[in-house]
Amino acid sequence: MDSLGYFSHMDGAASHLSAALNQAVLRVLRALVKMLVRHGLAFPAFMELAKHAYVDVALNEFAIPGRKPSVSRAALLTGLTRKDVQRVVDEAGAGFDETVLHENRAARVVAGWLRDRDFHSGDAPAALLLYGDDASFSTLVRRYSGDMPPRAVLDELIRVGTVKRDDDGRLRLQTRGYIPRASDAAKLDILAADVPYLISAIDHNLQGLEPSRFQRKVMYDNLPVEVMHEFRALSARLSQEVIERLDAWLADHDRDANPAVTGEGRMRAGLGIFAIEEELLFAVEEEIQLPADETGGRSGGAPRRVRGRLSIDRGNRK
């Protein structure tokens, strides 16, 4: 291949990758924008947030080693003007600082209640007094939520239905996780905490870095509505078992949960599981079938059209 042909081939490959990236981003943005519109975030506000994200990433993630991040370099990487970059830095006041997302403290209390045998009765989470002995709710909060007031944590867990107070004043765990209500700001905190980890794992694997990060899903797309209840129950039970086993292992190796742990560095690690559920509204195609004879075999009669098969690959597993 001559040099002209080589560069033409490279340009074609780059164009193909660019088109694939555009399509992938469009699909991600469509899911995100659907939620943003529902919560009243209009495009001008989103555009301003996008500028802040671009500048933050350019300054913090793509700095040249040994050199201080600069407005000029951020402008070059992002396509923004130097004036825009400087304005974003001035407004943010934290353009050069890394923001650390903290785990929701109420979720940490529930996780501790589920796994810590100091707060169990037999093999199940015990009913706890708010204050009192070593196995009280206040002790649980102090162990897993630092200096948060026990009453504040309790009020939140009762509000979302995770904890119930018995007639004798004891507190009982009602669900195996802290799940905020749909309208709560805490739900949006989950968006801020979880989605970046998923995108980061995909980005890591796309770069071919080793060790690769676990990224799997199983999905079929021709299921009847009637099986969905069983699928939800089965997937919830199996996923909860996996999460609780990993939670126990991580707690054994985390310095906050187990001060006896030694070693170097500080890592964040975990595994996220989410359900996929979508109603497909495209039309069914017509399939040509030959008429059946009395034995059920196909005869040589005139073909007929039947409706009902979706235009899919039934073995669509990813």
XYZ file of C-alpha atoms in Angstrom:
318
model
C 0.000 0.000 0.000
C 1.453 3.388 -0.958
C 1.590 6.255 1.505
C -1.494 7.925 0.026
C -3.479 4.720 0.342
C -2.213 4.215 3.918
C -3.367 7.651 5.045
C -6.676 7.192 3.249
C -7.148 3.914 5.153
C -6.252 5.600 8.442
C -8.648 8.457 7.740
C -11.405 5.934 7.048
C -10.720 4.047 10.270
C -10.692 7.284 12.254
C -13.946 8.352 10.618
C -15.543 5.005 11.496
C -14.437 5.293 15.128
C -15.702 8.855 15.304
C -19.102 7.809 13.955
C -19.272 4.921 16.438
C -18.377 7.248 19.305
C -21.016 9.752 18.204
C -23.680 7.057 18.132
C -22.639 5.722 21.542
C -22.668 9.209 23.090
C -26.057 9.939 21.536
C -27.556 6.818 23.106
C -26.072 7.669 26.509
C -27.253 11.276 26.265
C -30.752 10.242 25.216
C -31.178 8.212 28.406
C -29.706 11.050 30.477
C -31.736 13.803 28.787
C -34.950 11.854 29.355
C -34.293 12.086 33.077
C -33.100 15.706 32.923
C -36.264 16.853 31.142
C -38.383 15.003 33.711
C -36.597 16.933 36.479
C -36.808 20.281 34.686
C -33.150 20.765 33.729
C -33.211 22.669 30.420
C -30.506 22.632 27.743
C -28.824 25.967 28.671
C -28.238 24.691 32.214
C -26.978 21.348 30.878
C -24.601 23.117 28.488
C -23.141 25.137 31.356
C -22.677 21.979 33.435
C -21.018 20.292 30.451
C -18.524 23.159 30.226
C -17.652 22.706 33.896
C -17.193 18.954 33.367
C -14.950 19.435 30.317
C -12.769 21.969 32.105
C -12.535 19.875 35.270
C -11.509 16.745 33.332
C -8.998 18.629 31.179
C -7.324 20.177 34.223
C -7.391 17.161 36.527
C -7.192 14.115 34.262
C -5.087 15.232 31.289
C -2.403 17.387 32.865
C 1.159 16.909 31.635
C 3.236 15.208 34.369
C 5.484 17.670 36.146
C 3.721 20.715 34.775
C 0.986 22.815 36.330
C -2.373 22.591 34.495
C -3.014 25.684 32.399
C -6.050 27.470 31.013
C -4.498 27.394 27.532
C -4.075 23.622 27.549
C -7.624 23.119 28.863
C -8.918 25.324 26.033
C -6.953 23.249 23.502
C -8.291 19.941 24.805
C -11.917 20.993 25.217
C -12.468 23.294 22.252
C -13.645 26.051 24.579
C -12.186 29.539 24.468
C -9.581 30.563 27.028
C -12.087 33.112 28.310
C -14.698 30.399 28.870
C -12.201 28.131 30.628
C -11.033 30.937 32.915
C -14.632 31.835 33.771
C -15.435 28.219 34.671
C -12.339 27.962 36.869
C -13.182 31.230 38.629
C -16.795 30.168 39.217
C -16.002 26.645 40.368
C -13.176 27.608 42.666
C -12.202 23.949 42.653
C -11.106 23.450 39.093
C -7.806 21.879 40.151
C -9.143 19.809 43.052
C -10.398 16.246 42.930
C -13.923 15.777 44.259
C -14.480 12.601 46.233
C -17.980 11.145 46.342
C -18.830 9.901 49.826
C -20.941 6.842 50.349
C -24.390 7.594 51.709
C -24.161 7.206 55.464
C -27.643 5.803 55.882
C -26.754 3.052 53.390
C -23.609 2.265 55.377
C -25.650 1.860 58.566
C -28.059 -0.565 56.871
C -25.166 -2.539 55.373
C -23.530 -2.788 58.804
C -26.780 -3.947 60.372
C -27.056 -6.692 57.744
C -23.516 -8.040 58.018
C -22.212 -7.279 61.521
C -22.995 -10.164 63.853
C -22.723 -7.844 66.853
C -26.138 -6.550 65.777
C -27.692 -9.923 64.912
C -30.049 -12.280 66.687
C -29.142 -15.702 65.359
C -28.537 -15.321 61.625
C -30.779 -12.281 61.147
C -30.458 -8.579 61.986
C -31.698 -8.027 65.535
C -34.339 -5.594 66.764
C -32.338 -2.799 68.409
C -32.985 -0.247 71.107
C -32.179 3.304 70.087
C -29.861 3.756 73.079
C -28.609 1.346 75.690
C -26.336 -1.659 75.533
C -23.436 -2.285 73.170
C -25.787 -3.641 70.498
C -27.964 -0.518 70.294
C -28.857 1.481 67.198
C -26.730 4.379 68.411
C -23.718 2.046 68.625
C -24.452 0.820 65.095
C -24.565 4.389 63.778
C -21.375 5.334 65.593
C -19.578 2.313 64.119
C -20.724 2.788 60.525
C -21.613 6.450 60.154
C -19.030 8.319 62.211
C -20.315 11.388 63.986
C -23.834 11.459 62.490
C -26.535 11.854 65.194
C -28.361 8.508 65.626
C -31.731 10.282 65.722
C -31.105 11.907 62.318
C -30.164 8.580 60.731
C -33.170 6.871 62.329
C -35.605 9.537 61.118
C -34.340 9.093 57.553
C -34.549 5.293 57.654
C -38.068 5.394 59.115
C -39.124 7.998 56.535
C -38.179 5.796 53.569
C -39.602 2.634 55.158
C -36.278 0.866 55.800
C -36.785 0.753 59.591
C -39.931 0.349 61.699
C -40.349 1.000 65.427
C -42.163 -1.758 67.337
C -44.664 -1.135 70.120
C -41.936 -1.963 72.654
C -39.693 0.739 71.179
C -37.291 -1.603 69.405
C -36.182 -0.841 65.864
C -36.550 -3.483 63.170
C -34.983 -3.566 59.724
C -37.714 -3.853 57.075
C -35.690 -4.021 53.857
C -32.225 -5.290 52.923
C -31.029 -1.923 51.660
C -31.467 1.844 51.879
C -33.688 2.885 48.962
C -34.716 6.562 48.879
C -38.088 7.536 47.473
C -38.357 8.412 43.803
C -38.526 12.154 44.408
C -35.688 12.310 46.930
C -32.472 14.165 46.249
C -30.754 11.035 47.576
C -31.919 9.226 44.419
C -30.010 11.779 42.372
C -26.987 11.181 44.596
C -27.129 7.586 43.370
C -26.970 8.867 39.785
C -23.931 10.966 40.688
C -22.214 8.059 42.438
C -23.027 5.026 40.275
C -23.092 6.096 36.621
C -19.528 7.513 36.629
C -18.213 4.158 37.887
C -19.942 2.286 35.049
C -18.581 4.701 32.434
C -15.137 4.544 34.022
C -15.122 0.730 33.827
C -16.129 0.817 30.161
C -13.485 3.458 29.400
C -10.842 1.381 31.202
C -11.711 -1.698 29.131
C -11.870 0.245 25.857
C -8.291 1.353 26.472
C -7.236 -2.283 26.818
C -5.712 -1.663 30.245
C -4.816 -4.613 32.452
C -6.211 -5.989 34.582
C -9.535 -5.490 32.855
C -12.587 -4.655 34.950
C -15.527 -7.044 35.167
C -18.268 -5.847 32.813
C -21.026 -8.288 31.854
C -24.732 -8.357 31.212
C -27.305 -10.928 30.124
C -30.335 -9.801 28.138
C -33.018 -11.305 25.888
C -35.509 -9.212 23.941
C -38.556 -11.387 23.171
C -39.941 -12.115 26.628
C -43.686 -12.143 27.385
C -44.969 -9.710 29.989
C -46.194 -12.613 32.106
C -42.679 -13.795 33.024
C -41.449 -10.409 34.232
C -42.680 -10.787 37.807
C -40.764 -14.055 38.175
C -37.654 -12.535 36.582
C -37.740 -9.538 38.941
C -38.022 -11.783 41.986
C -35.283 -14.188 40.823
C -32.823 -11.473 39.775
C -33.416 -9.496 42.983
C -32.815 -12.561 45.179
C -29.657 -13.715 43.381
C -28.239 -10.199 43.103
C -28.864 -9.483 46.782
C -27.003 -12.664 47.709
C -23.997 -11.622 45.614
C -24.006 -8.071 46.994
C -24.183 -9.243 50.602
C -21.347 -11.755 50.163
C -19.132 -9.141 48.530
C -20.107 -6.591 51.178
C -18.956 -8.952 53.929
C -15.633 -9.624 52.157
C -14.970 -5.942 51.498
C -15.806 -5.061 55.102
C -13.232 -7.605 56.307
C -10.570 -5.870 54.180
C -11.572 -2.225 54.702
C -9.625 -0.228 57.301
C -12.704 1.723 58.460
C -14.766 -1.408 59.086
C -11.804 -3.486 60.294
C -8.998 -1.410 61.902
C -6.775 -4.512 62.072
C -6.265 -4.409 58.285
C -2.769 -3.354 57.211
C -1.238 -2.544 53.847
C -0.246 0.301 51.558
C -2.240 2.775 49.532
C -5.940 3.513 49.525
C -8.284 1.940 46.962
C -12.013 2.077 46.337
C -13.481 -1.167 44.958
C -16.904 -2.704 44.568
C -19.369 -4.257 42.153
C -22.544 -2.665 40.808
C -25.620 -4.628 39.664
C -28.628 -3.123 37.920
C -31.760 -4.458 36.229
C -32.617 -4.014 32.550
C -36.269 -3.710 31.633
C -37.735 -2.113 28.531
C -40.953 -2.509 26.575
C -40.247 -2.921 22.859
C -42.859 -1.202 20.731
C -41.725 -1.989 17.193
C -44.053 -3.901 14.888
C -43.971 -7.661 14.379
C -42.986 -8.936 10.965
C -44.928 -11.341 8.775
C -43.436 -14.812 8.482
C -44.184 -17.092 5.561
C -45.139 -20.649 6.561
C -46.142 -23.630 4.497
C -49.463 -25.253 5.493
C -49.149 -28.296 7.757
C -50.432 -31.752 6.848
C -52.309 -33.982 9.300
C -49.075 -35.213 10.874
C -47.822 -31.720 11.546
C -45.262 -31.798 8.713
C -45.098 -29.189 5.971
C -47.045 -30.003 2.827
C -46.624 -28.571 -0.631
C -49.773 -26.455 -0.486
C -49.944 -22.692 -0.903
C -47.946 -20.737 1.692
C -49.727 -18.567 4.237
C -48.611 -15.540 6.216
C -48.677 -15.535 9.999
C -47.976 -12.622 12.302
C -46.267 -12.717 15.630
C -42.529 -13.216 15.368
C -40.344 -10.260 16.246
C -37.458 -9.417 13.960
C -34.688 -10.338 16.403
C -31.975 -12.831 17.167
C -33.396 -14.997 19.976
C -29.929 -15.724 21.287
C -29.096 -12.064 21.837
C -26.835 -12.337 24.862
C -24.248 -9.707 25.794
